[in-house]
Amino acid sequence: MTAAITAAENGMQTVLLEHGERVGKKLLQTGNGKCNYTNMNLTPPCYHSDREDFPMSALKKFGPEDTVEWFRSLGVEPFVKEGGYVYPHSGQAASVLNALRSECGRTGVRVVTACTVKDIRRKKDGGFRVLTDLEMFAADRLILACGSKASPGTGSDGSGFALAEKLGHRIVEPLPALCGLYCAEKEFFRSAAGVRVNASVRLMLENREVEREEGEVQLTSYGLSGIPVFQVSRTASRALHVGRRVEAEVNFLPDFPDAAEYLKKRISARDYGSLEALGNGLLNKSLWNALLRDAGLKPGTDPGKITEKEVEKLAETVTASRFRIIRTAGFDQAQCCTGGVDVRDVDPETMESRLVPGLRFAGEILDVDGICGGYNLQWCWTSGKLAGRV
Ligand SMILES: Cc1cc2nc3c(=O)[nH]c(=O)nc-3n(C[C@H](O)[C@H](O)[C@H](O)COP(=O)(O)OP(=O)(O)OC[C@H]3O[C@@H](n4cnc5c(N)ncnc54)[C@H](O)[C@@H]3O)c2cc1C
């Protein structure tokens, strides 16, 4: 939509082809229905791509301030939360979609829905024939903005990658990102499922820390979820894909710098009667009991009777539990994809193909993925604006 609006503003006769019943279905799901549409704290590590400098080269041309101003001009006032997260002031993702749809109308974009692009052929004299299940469209320029494979129920079913590949573009294997991680320790997660806890997560590849995040971790029946887990999931996804050993080390008491010392003091300060009661008011009961079991301790044991070594083992379990990651959640549970159209074949200033004159790309179809926090939508606005400036 951003690309189409911009192209129309630049005087192009623009047609937007969408195979869903309506445009922008995924937008409605964003930010838990509130749409975190950009982030004012944008730095290079917020983005991943096989060509590291590609995202920032583009984002310098249209960044978060430009996004906020553009949406303001469409009537969407920003509401900026701590951490720079920007939402529409209305708190409704539908406002962002409505503004874009209305702008499509104002700029004269012809929107054709329930229309699946099946094939794209290059014309000998330049331009394209776009074959759909409705009719054939002829175009001088073409922007592919088909999304990825993430959340296929929204229409983003991976068909864009096939279209790009057929036009000669290389595709970096698309994998799920911003998603939960399945763990091997089934018994632990069966006991602790449903718990939300402030924790720090260290992503380990072959025993070496590669990323660390802190925040509300969700323990589920399959393993780990929640924002800090989403943030490291992309790296886990890529590492698992090439057969590396991936683990997550979780500290369930990140705000206690010396947990062993603290537990010793806690035990001597009061007669808790049982190890289960020792955890009361410190950690969620189900989680605490699962940790006791992992530390080889029984909930009914008197804390006064356990050895110093056992307290240290308990502290280690609470602050450095290692979970073996066996896979990521699937595309249906992923908020975005890592991988996509290889950006080595795309000009970062215009999103134009270096292989096919007149072809451009916008959005998640490109091999650019952002961390959680409004960065993926910012990428869509940026690449859409640049691609539309035809
Ligand atoms: C649950 C969820 C929450 C999210 N929350 C946020 C958030 O708060 N902030 C943020 O920055 N990002 C968020 N994201 C990520 C963000 O929504 C995506 O990165 C973004 O929507 C990608 O936009 P896009 O235009 O590239 O692709 P899409 O939004 O997927 O749009 C592509 C469109 O192309 C259509 N299409 C595909 N193939 C064809 C074809 N062959 N013919 C015709 N039409 C086709 C699809 O139907 C679709 O409508 C979230 C994602 C999910 C799933």
Short mmCIF file of C-alpha atoms and ligand atoms in Angstrom, two decimals:
data_model
loop_
_atom_site.label_atom_id
_atom_site.label_comp_id
_atom_site.label_asym_id
_atom_site.label_seq_id
_atom_site.Cartn_x
_atom_site.Cartn_y
_atom_site.Cartn_z
CA MET A 1 0.00 0.00 0.00
CA THR A 2 2.83 2.42 0.84
CA ALA A 3 4.57 1.61 -2.43
CA ALA A 4 1.33 1.96 -4.40
CA ILE A 5 0.41 5.28 -2.76
CA THR A 6 3.90 6.69 -3.39
CA ALA A 7 3.92 5.53 -7.02
CA ALA A 8 0.50 7.09 -7.58
CA GLU A 9 1.67 10.33 -5.95
CA ASN A 10 4.55 10.29 -8.41
CA GLY A 11 2.13 10.29 -11.31
CA MET A 12 2.05 6.58 -12.09
CA GLN A 13 -1.20 4.88 -12.97
CA THR A 14 -1.13 2.31 -10.18
CA VAL A 15 -2.92 -0.98 -9.64
CA LEU A 16 -2.59 -2.93 -6.40
CA LEU A 17 -3.28 -6.67 -6.75
CA GLU A 18 -4.22 -8.53 -3.56
CA HIS A 19 -5.30 -12.14 -3.35
CA GLY A 20 -7.17 -11.70 -0.08
CA GLU A 21 -10.74 -10.44 0.17
CA ARG A 22 -9.31 -7.16 1.46
CA VAL A 23 -5.92 -5.51 1.77
CA GLY A 24 -3.81 -5.30 4.93
CA LYS A 25 -5.11 -8.30 6.87
CA LYS A 26 -1.81 -8.79 8.68
CA LEU A 27 -1.69 -5.17 9.80
CA LEU A 28 -4.80 -5.74 11.90
CA GLN A 29 -2.96 -8.37 13.95
CA THR A 30 0.08 -6.25 14.66
CA GLY A 31 1.02 -5.11 18.16
CA ASN A 32 -1.80 -7.18 19.67
CA GLY A 33 -4.32 -5.25 17.59
CA LYS A 34 -2.74 -1.89 18.44
CA CYS A 35 -0.09 -1.76 15.68
CA ASN A 36 3.35 -0.82 16.87
CA TYR A 37 4.11 0.93 13.60
CA THR A 38 7.62 2.21 14.25
CA ASN A 39 10.21 2.80 16.95
CA MET A 40 12.03 6.06 17.64
CA ASN A 41 15.10 4.16 18.95
CA LEU A 42 16.39 2.68 15.74
CA THR A 43 20.00 1.51 15.49
CA PRO A 44 21.78 -0.88 13.09
CA PRO A 45 21.56 -3.95 15.41
CA CYS A 46 17.75 -3.71 15.23
CA TYR A 47 17.95 -5.24 11.74
CA HIS A 48 19.35 -8.41 10.22
CA SER A 49 20.17 -9.11 6.60
CA ASP A 50 22.81 -11.10 4.76
CA ARG A 51 24.15 -7.74 3.58
CA GLU A 52 24.45 -5.96 6.91
CA ASP A 53 24.53 -2.37 5.64
CA PHE A 54 21.51 -2.77 3.34
CA PRO A 55 18.71 -1.94 5.83
CA MET A 56 20.39 1.19 7.23
CA SER A 57 21.25 2.55 3.76
CA ALA A 58 17.53 2.56 3.05
CA LEU A 59 16.37 3.63 6.53
CA LYS A 60 18.54 6.76 6.33
CA LYS A 61 16.32 7.88 3.45
CA PHE A 62 13.02 7.30 5.25
CA GLY A 63 13.25 6.67 8.99
CA PRO A 64 10.96 6.71 12.05
CA GLU A 65 10.59 10.51 12.13
CA ASP A 66 9.48 10.46 8.49
CA THR A 67 7.04 7.65 9.28
CA VAL A 68 5.51 9.53 12.20
CA GLU A 69 5.16 12.67 10.08
CA TRP A 70 3.72 10.76 7.14
CA PHE A 71 1.10 9.02 9.27
CA ARG A 72 0.33 12.28 11.04
CA SER A 73 -0.36 13.80 7.62
CA LEU A 74 -2.81 10.91 7.09
CA GLY A 75 -4.52 11.76 10.39
CA VAL A 76 -2.82 9.11 12.55
CA GLU A 77 -1.47 10.81 15.67
CA PRO A 78 1.41 8.92 17.33
CA PHE A 79 1.38 7.62 20.88
CA VAL A 80 5.01 7.05 21.89
CA LYS A 81 5.60 4.60 24.73
CA GLU A 82 8.73 4.23 26.87
CA GLY A 83 11.38 2.51 24.76
CA GLY A 84 10.36 4.51 21.69
CA TYR A 85 7.51 2.16 20.63
CA VAL A 86 5.06 4.12 18.48
CA TYR A 87 1.34 3.24 18.25
CA PRO A 88 -1.59 5.11 16.74
CA HIS A 89 -3.09 7.38 19.39
CA SER A 90 -6.40 5.57 18.94
CA GLY A 91 -4.75 2.31 20.10
CA GLN A 92 -6.27 0.54 17.09
CA ALA A 93 -4.36 -1.14 14.27
CA ALA A 94 -7.48 -0.62 12.15
CA SER A 95 -6.80 3.16 12.21
CA VAL A 96 -3.48 2.62 10.41
CA LEU A 97 -5.09 0.35 7.85
CA ASN A 98 -8.03 2.74 7.35
CA ALA A 99 -5.63 5.64 6.81
CA LEU A 100 -3.69 3.67 4.19
CA ARG A 101 -6.83 2.49 2.43
CA SER A 102 -8.23 6.00 2.35
CA GLU A 103 -4.92 7.32 0.99
CA CYS A 104 -5.00 4.64 -1.73
CA GLY A 105 -8.40 6.06 -2.68
CA ARG A 106 -7.27 9.70 -2.56
CA THR A 107 -4.20 9.08 -4.73
CA GLY A 108 -6.16 7.04 -7.26
CA VAL A 109 -4.65 3.61 -6.62
CA ARG A 110 -6.92 1.00 -8.17
CA VAL A 111 -7.20 -1.81 -5.64
CA VAL A 112 -8.15 -5.22 -7.04
CA THR A 113 -8.86 -7.81 -4.34
CA ALA A 114 -9.49 -11.56 -4.56
CA CYS A 115 -6.93 -11.56 -7.37
CA THR A 116 -4.01 -14.00 -7.16
CA VAL A 117 -0.87 -13.26 -9.12
CA LYS A 118 0.04 -16.58 -10.73
CA ASP A 119 2.89 -15.67 -13.01
CA ILE A 120 4.90 -12.71 -14.24
CA ARG A 121 6.39 -12.57 -17.73
CA ARG A 122 8.87 -10.00 -18.98
CA LYS A 123 7.91 -8.31 -22.21
CA LYS A 124 10.56 -8.26 -24.94
CA ASP A 125 10.37 -4.48 -25.28
CA GLY A 126 10.50 -3.92 -21.48
CA GLY A 127 7.75 -4.08 -18.90
CA PHE A 128 5.73 -7.01 -17.61
CA ARG A 129 2.67 -9.15 -18.14
CA VAL A 130 1.12 -10.06 -14.81
CA LEU A 131 -1.02 -13.17 -15.06
CA THR A 132 -3.69 -13.53 -12.41
CA ASP A 133 -6.71 -15.74 -11.87
CA LEU A 134 -8.89 -12.78 -12.91
CA GLU A 135 -7.23 -11.13 -15.87
CA MET A 136 -3.86 -10.21 -17.36
CA PHE A 137 -2.35 -6.87 -16.38
CA ALA A 138 0.31 -5.16 -18.46
CA ALA A 139 2.73 -2.88 -16.60
CA ASP A 140 5.84 -0.83 -17.32
CA ARG A 141 7.01 -1.17 -13.73
CA LEU A 142 6.30 -3.79 -11.11
CA ILE A 143 6.73 -3.77 -7.34
CA LEU A 144 6.62 -7.15 -5.60
CA ALA A 145 5.38 -6.72 -2.01
CA CYS A 146 3.93 -10.15 -1.28
CA GLY A 147 5.21 -10.47 2.30
CA SER A 148 6.90 -13.69 3.36
CA LYS A 149 5.73 -17.04 4.70
CA ALA A 150 5.01 -15.78 8.23
CA SER A 151 1.40 -16.01 9.34
CA PRO A 152 0.20 -17.54 6.04
CA GLY A 153 -3.44 -17.20 7.12
CA THR A 154 -3.11 -13.48 6.39
CA GLY A 155 -2.30 -14.17 2.73
CA SER A 156 1.47 -14.03 3.06
CA ASP A 157 1.94 -17.57 1.73
CA GLY A 158 5.42 -17.46 0.20
CA SER A 159 4.16 -17.19 -3.39
CA GLY A 160 6.11 -13.92 -3.77
CA PHE A 161 9.39 -15.78 -3.31
CA ALA A 162 8.48 -18.14 -6.16
CA LEU A 163 7.58 -15.18 -8.41
CA ALA A 164 10.88 -13.43 -7.60
CA GLU A 165 12.86 -16.62 -8.15
CA LYS A 166 11.22 -17.14 -11.52
CA LEU A 167 12.32 -13.65 -12.51
CA GLY A 168 15.91 -14.71 -11.76
CA HIS A 169 16.32 -13.57 -8.15
CA ARG A 170 18.20 -15.60 -5.55
CA ILE A 171 16.28 -16.37 -2.35
CA VAL A 172 17.95 -16.66 1.05
CA GLU A 173 16.10 -19.61 2.63
CA PRO A 174 13.10 -18.13 4.48
CA LEU A 175 12.87 -19.35 8.08
CA PRO A 176 10.52 -18.46 10.96
CA ALA A 177 11.61 -15.54 13.18
CA LEU A 178 10.09 -13.66 16.13
CA CYS A 179 8.60 -16.89 17.44
CA GLY A 180 8.75 -19.34 20.35
CA LEU A 181 11.43 -22.01 20.82
CA TYR A 182 10.66 -25.70 21.33
CA CYS A 183 12.80 -27.28 24.06
CA ALA A 184 13.85 -30.86 24.77
CA GLU A 185 13.10 -30.67 28.54
CA LYS A 186 9.49 -31.81 28.26
CA GLU A 187 8.91 -32.56 31.95
CA PHE A 188 10.09 -29.12 33.07
CA PHE A 189 7.78 -27.33 30.63
CA ARG A 190 4.84 -29.61 31.38
CA SER A 191 5.11 -28.53 35.04
CA ALA A 192 5.82 -24.85 34.46
CA ALA A 193 3.53 -24.19 31.45
CA GLY A 194 1.52 -20.99 31.77
CA VAL A 195 4.05 -19.16 33.95
CA ARG A 196 5.18 -15.65 32.96
CA VAL A 197 8.35 -14.53 34.67
CA ASN A 198 10.86 -11.72 34.36
CA ALA A 199 14.02 -13.51 33.28
CA SER A 200 17.14 -13.11 31.24
CA VAL A 201 17.80 -15.42 28.30
CA ARG A 202 21.27 -16.17 26.93
CA LEU A 203 21.27 -17.80 23.52
CA MET A 204 24.17 -20.25 23.35
CA LEU A 205 25.61 -21.74 20.18
CA GLU A 206 27.96 -24.63 20.98
CA ASN A 207 28.26 -23.33 24.57
CA ARG A 208 29.13 -19.77 23.52
CA GLU A 209 26.80 -16.86 24.29
CA VAL A 210 25.78 -15.05 21.10
CA GLU A 211 22.81 -13.00 22.30
CA ARG A 212 21.26 -11.96 25.60
CA GLU A 213 17.82 -10.49 26.29
CA GLU A 214 15.82 -9.72 29.41
CA GLY A 215 12.08 -9.31 29.91
CA GLU A 216 8.89 -11.27 30.42
CA VAL A 217 9.52 -14.87 29.43
CA GLN A 218 6.53 -17.16 28.92
CA LEU A 219 6.89 -20.83 29.77
CA THR A 220 4.64 -22.94 27.57
CA SER A 221 3.93 -26.65 27.17
CA TYR A 222 6.42 -26.76 24.27
CA GLY A 223 9.17 -24.52 25.65
CA LEU A 224 10.05 -20.83 25.74
CA SER A 225 8.15 -17.84 24.42
CA GLY A 226 7.70 -14.12 25.11
CA ILE A 227 9.45 -11.03 23.78
CA PRO A 228 13.03 -11.82 24.95
CA VAL A 229 12.72 -15.26 23.35
CA PHE A 230 11.31 -13.77 20.13
CA GLN A 231 14.30 -11.43 19.98
CA VAL A 232 16.80 -14.31 19.96
CA SER A 233 14.65 -16.67 17.86
CA ARG A 234 15.95 -15.46 14.50
CA THR A 235 19.53 -16.39 15.37
CA ALA A 236 18.33 -19.72 16.80
CA SER A 237 16.36 -20.37 13.60
CA ARG A 238 19.38 -19.79 11.35
CA ALA A 239 21.70 -21.83 13.59
CA LEU A 240 19.30 -24.79 13.80
CA HIS A 241 18.93 -24.70 10.03
CA VAL A 242 22.63 -25.43 9.60
CA GLY A 243 22.62 -28.11 12.30
CA ARG A 244 24.30 -26.20 15.14
CA ARG A 245 23.75 -27.01 18.81
CA VAL A 246 21.44 -24.34 20.21
CA GLU A 247 20.63 -23.81 23.88
CA ALA A 248 18.95 -21.13 25.93
CA GLU A 249 20.31 -20.43 29.39
CA VAL A 250 17.67 -18.79 31.52
CA ASN A 251 18.22 -16.80 34.72
CA PHE A 252 14.91 -16.72 36.57
CA LEU A 253 16.27 -14.26 39.15
CA PRO A 254 18.16 -11.70 37.04
CA ASP A 255 17.60 -9.01 39.69
CA PHE A 256 19.54 -10.98 42.34
CA PRO A 257 23.26 -10.61 41.50
CA ASP A 258 24.37 -13.33 43.97
CA ALA A 259 21.49 -15.79 44.16
CA ALA A 260 23.44 -18.39 46.18
CA GLU A 261 24.28 -15.87 48.91
CA TYR A 262 20.69 -14.59 48.87
CA LEU A 263 19.22 -18.12 49.23
CA LYS A 264 21.57 -18.90 52.11
CA LYS A 265 20.46 -15.74 53.92
CA ARG A 266 16.81 -16.47 53.15
CA ILE A 267 17.12 -19.97 54.63
CA SER A 268 18.75 -18.74 57.83
CA ALA A 269 16.39 -15.76 58.27
CA ARG A 270 13.24 -17.82 58.83
CA ASP A 271 12.03 -21.34 59.47
CA TYR A 272 10.20 -22.06 56.21
CA GLY A 273 9.59 -25.70 57.08
CA SER A 274 9.86 -26.94 53.49
CA LEU A 275 11.75 -26.10 50.31
CA GLU A 276 8.40 -25.52 48.61
CA ALA A 277 7.58 -22.80 51.17
CA LEU A 278 11.07 -21.32 50.76
CA GLY A 279 10.10 -20.27 47.23
CA ASN A 280 6.82 -18.68 48.32
CA GLY A 281 6.78 -15.00 47.37
CA LEU A 282 10.03 -15.32 45.44
CA LEU A 283 9.08 -17.22 42.29
CA ASN A 284 5.89 -18.69 40.85
CA LYS A 285 5.08 -21.94 42.69
CA SER A 286 4.92 -24.21 39.62
CA LEU A 287 8.20 -22.81 38.33
CA TRP A 288 9.90 -23.07 41.74
CA ASN A 289 8.83 -26.71 42.14
CA ALA A 290 10.08 -27.56 38.63
CA LEU A 291 13.41 -25.91 39.49
CA LEU A 292 13.64 -27.83 42.79
CA ARG A 293 13.13 -31.07 40.88
CA ASP A 294 15.82 -30.10 38.36
CA ALA A 295 18.19 -29.34 41.25
CA GLY A 296 17.53 -32.85 42.62
CA LEU A 297 15.64 -31.56 45.69
CA LYS A 298 12.27 -32.58 47.15
CA PRO A 299 9.66 -29.87 47.87
CA GLY A 300 8.94 -31.35 51.33
CA THR A 301 12.57 -31.23 52.55
CA ASP A 302 13.37 -28.86 55.44
CA PRO A 303 15.57 -26.05 54.02
CA GLY A 304 17.63 -26.10 57.23
CA LYS A 305 18.65 -29.68 56.43
CA ILE A 306 20.13 -29.15 52.97
CA THR A 307 23.88 -28.80 52.51
CA GLU A 308 25.71 -25.70 51.30
CA LYS A 309 26.49 -27.55 48.08
CA GLU A 310 22.81 -28.25 47.56
CA VAL A 311 21.95 -24.55 48.05
CA GLU A 312 24.60 -23.68 45.48
CA LYS A 313 23.20 -26.24 43.07
CA LEU A 314 19.71 -24.78 43.59
CA ALA A 315 21.02 -21.24 42.95
CA GLU A 316 22.71 -22.44 39.78
CA THR A 317 19.51 -24.09 38.57
CA VAL A 318 17.49 -20.95 39.28
CA THR A 319 19.96 -18.60 37.59
CA ALA A 320 21.43 -20.72 34.80
CA SER A 321 18.97 -23.39 33.64
CA ARG A 322 20.03 -24.71 30.27
CA PHE A 323 17.39 -25.74 27.76
CA ARG A 324 18.20 -27.53 24.52
CA ILE A 325 16.39 -25.91 21.59
CA ILE A 326 15.13 -28.55 19.19
CA ARG A 327 13.23 -26.32 16.77
CA THR A 328 11.48 -23.00 16.43
CA ALA A 329 7.72 -22.57 16.19
CA GLY A 330 6.43 -22.83 12.61
CA PHE A 331 5.61 -20.07 10.13
CA ASP A 332 2.01 -20.04 11.37
CA GLN A 333 3.23 -18.84 14.79
CA ALA A 334 6.02 -16.57 13.54
CA GLN A 335 5.65 -12.78 13.40
CA CYS A 336 8.12 -12.53 10.56
CA CYS A 337 10.57 -14.38 8.34
CA THR A 338 14.34 -14.25 8.25
CA GLY A 339 15.56 -14.63 4.66
CA GLY A 340 13.86 -13.68 1.41
CA VAL A 341 14.92 -11.99 -1.82
CA ASP A 342 18.71 -11.74 -1.69
CA VAL A 343 19.51 -8.03 -1.25
CA ARG A 344 22.82 -8.35 -3.09
CA ASP A 345 20.68 -8.15 -6.23
CA VAL A 346 18.73 -5.08 -5.06
CA ASP A 347 19.69 -1.37 -4.96
CA PRO A 348 19.23 -0.17 -1.33
CA GLU A 349 18.38 3.39 -2.42
CA THR A 350 15.55 2.47 -4.79
CA MET A 351 14.70 -1.18 -4.02
CA GLU A 352 15.17 -1.76 -7.75
CA SER A 353 16.30 -5.15 -8.98
CA ARG A 354 19.86 -5.19 -10.33
CA LEU A 355 18.80 -8.08 -12.57
CA VAL A 356 15.43 -7.06 -14.02
CA PRO A 357 14.93 -3.44 -15.11
CA GLY A 358 11.63 -2.02 -13.88
CA LEU A 359 11.23 -4.56 -11.07
CA ARG A 360 11.27 -3.39 -7.45
CA PHE A 361 10.60 -4.94 -4.06
CA ALA A 362 9.04 -3.70 -0.82
CA GLY A 363 8.50 -5.11 2.66
CA GLU A 364 9.18 -8.47 4.17
CA ILE A 365 9.71 -10.21 0.82
CA LEU A 366 13.27 -8.85 1.05
CA ASP A 367 15.97 -10.50 3.13
CA VAL A 368 15.64 -7.93 5.93
CA ASP A 369 14.14 -8.69 9.32
CA GLY A 370 13.87 -6.52 12.36
CA ILE A 371 13.65 -7.30 16.06
CA CYS A 372 10.32 -6.89 17.90
CA GLY A 373 9.25 -3.33 18.56
CA GLY A 374 7.92 -1.71 15.38
CA TYR A 375 11.03 -2.31 13.28
CA ASN A 376 9.45 -4.68 10.74
CA LEU A 377 6.67 -2.27 9.87
CA GLN A 378 9.21 0.55 9.69
CA TRP A 379 11.04 -1.56 7.13
CA CYS A 380 7.80 -1.86 5.13
CA TRP A 381 7.19 1.93 5.13
CA THR A 382 10.83 2.63 4.21
CA SER A 383 11.14 0.11 1.41
CA GLY A 384 7.61 0.92 0.20
CA LYS A 385 8.39 4.64 -0.01
CA LEU A 386 11.69 4.04 -1.83
CA ALA A 387 10.20 1.48 -4.23
CA GLY A 388 7.27 3.77 -5.00
CA ARG A 389 9.50 6.69 -5.97
CA VAL A 390 9.62 5.43 -9.52
C1 LIG B 1 0.83 -11.46 14.80
C2 LIG B 1 1.80 -10.46 14.22
C3 LIG B 1 2.07 -9.30 14.92
C4 LIG B 1 2.97 -8.37 14.38
N1 LIG B 1 3.19 -7.19 15.07
C5 LIG B 1 4.05 -6.27 14.56
C6 LIG B 1 4.21 -5.00 15.18
O1 LIG B 1 3.51 -4.65 16.16
N2 LIG B 1 5.14 -4.15 14.66
C7 LIG B 1 5.89 -4.46 13.54
O2 LIG B 1 6.72 -3.65 13.13
N3 LIG B 1 5.70 -5.63 12.89
C8 LIG B 1 4.78 -6.53 13.36
N4 LIG B 1 4.58 -7.71 12.67
C9 LIG B 1 5.31 -7.92 11.39
C10 LIG B 1 4.62 -7.12 10.26
O3 LIG B 1 3.22 -7.28 10.34
C11 LIG B 1 5.11 -7.58 8.90
O4 LIG B 1 6.50 -7.46 8.83
C12 LIG B 1 4.47 -6.75 7.78
O5 LIG B 1 3.07 -6.82 7.81
C13 LIG B 1 4.97 -7.20 6.42
O6 LIG B 1 4.33 -6.39 5.47
P1 LIG B 1 4.37 -6.74 3.92
O7 LIG B 1 3.55 -5.72 3.26
O8 LIG B 1 5.75 -6.97 3.47
O9 LIG B 1 3.63 -8.16 3.85
P2 LIG B 1 2.13 -8.56 4.26
O10 LIG B 1 1.62 -7.69 5.33
O11 LIG B 1 2.18 -10.02 4.49
O12 LIG B 1 1.31 -8.23 2.92
C14 LIG B 1 1.55 -8.92 1.72
C15 LIG B 1 0.23 -9.01 0.96
O13 LIG B 1 0.46 -9.62 -0.30
C16 LIG B 1 -0.59 -10.51 -0.58
N5 LIG B 1 -0.09 -11.53 -1.51
C17 LIG B 1 0.90 -12.43 -1.28
N6 LIG B 1 1.10 -13.20 -2.37
C18 LIG B 1 0.23 -12.78 -3.30
C19 LIG B 1 -0.05 -13.18 -4.63
N7 LIG B 1 0.62 -14.17 -5.22
N8 LIG B 1 -1.05 -12.54 -5.32
C20 LIG B 1 -1.73 -11.53 -4.74
N9 LIG B 1 -1.51 -11.10 -3.48
C21 LIG B 1 -0.54 -11.72 -2.77
C22 LIG B 1 -0.99 -11.07 0.77
O14 LIG B 1 -2.32 -11.54 0.77
C23 LIG B 1 -0.78 -9.88 1.70
O15 LIG B 1 -1.96 -9.14 1.91
C24 LIG B 1 3.66 -8.64 13.16
C25 LIG B 1 3.35 -9.81 12.46
C26 LIG B 1 2.43 -10.71 12.97
C27 LIG B 1 2.12 -11.96 12.19
#
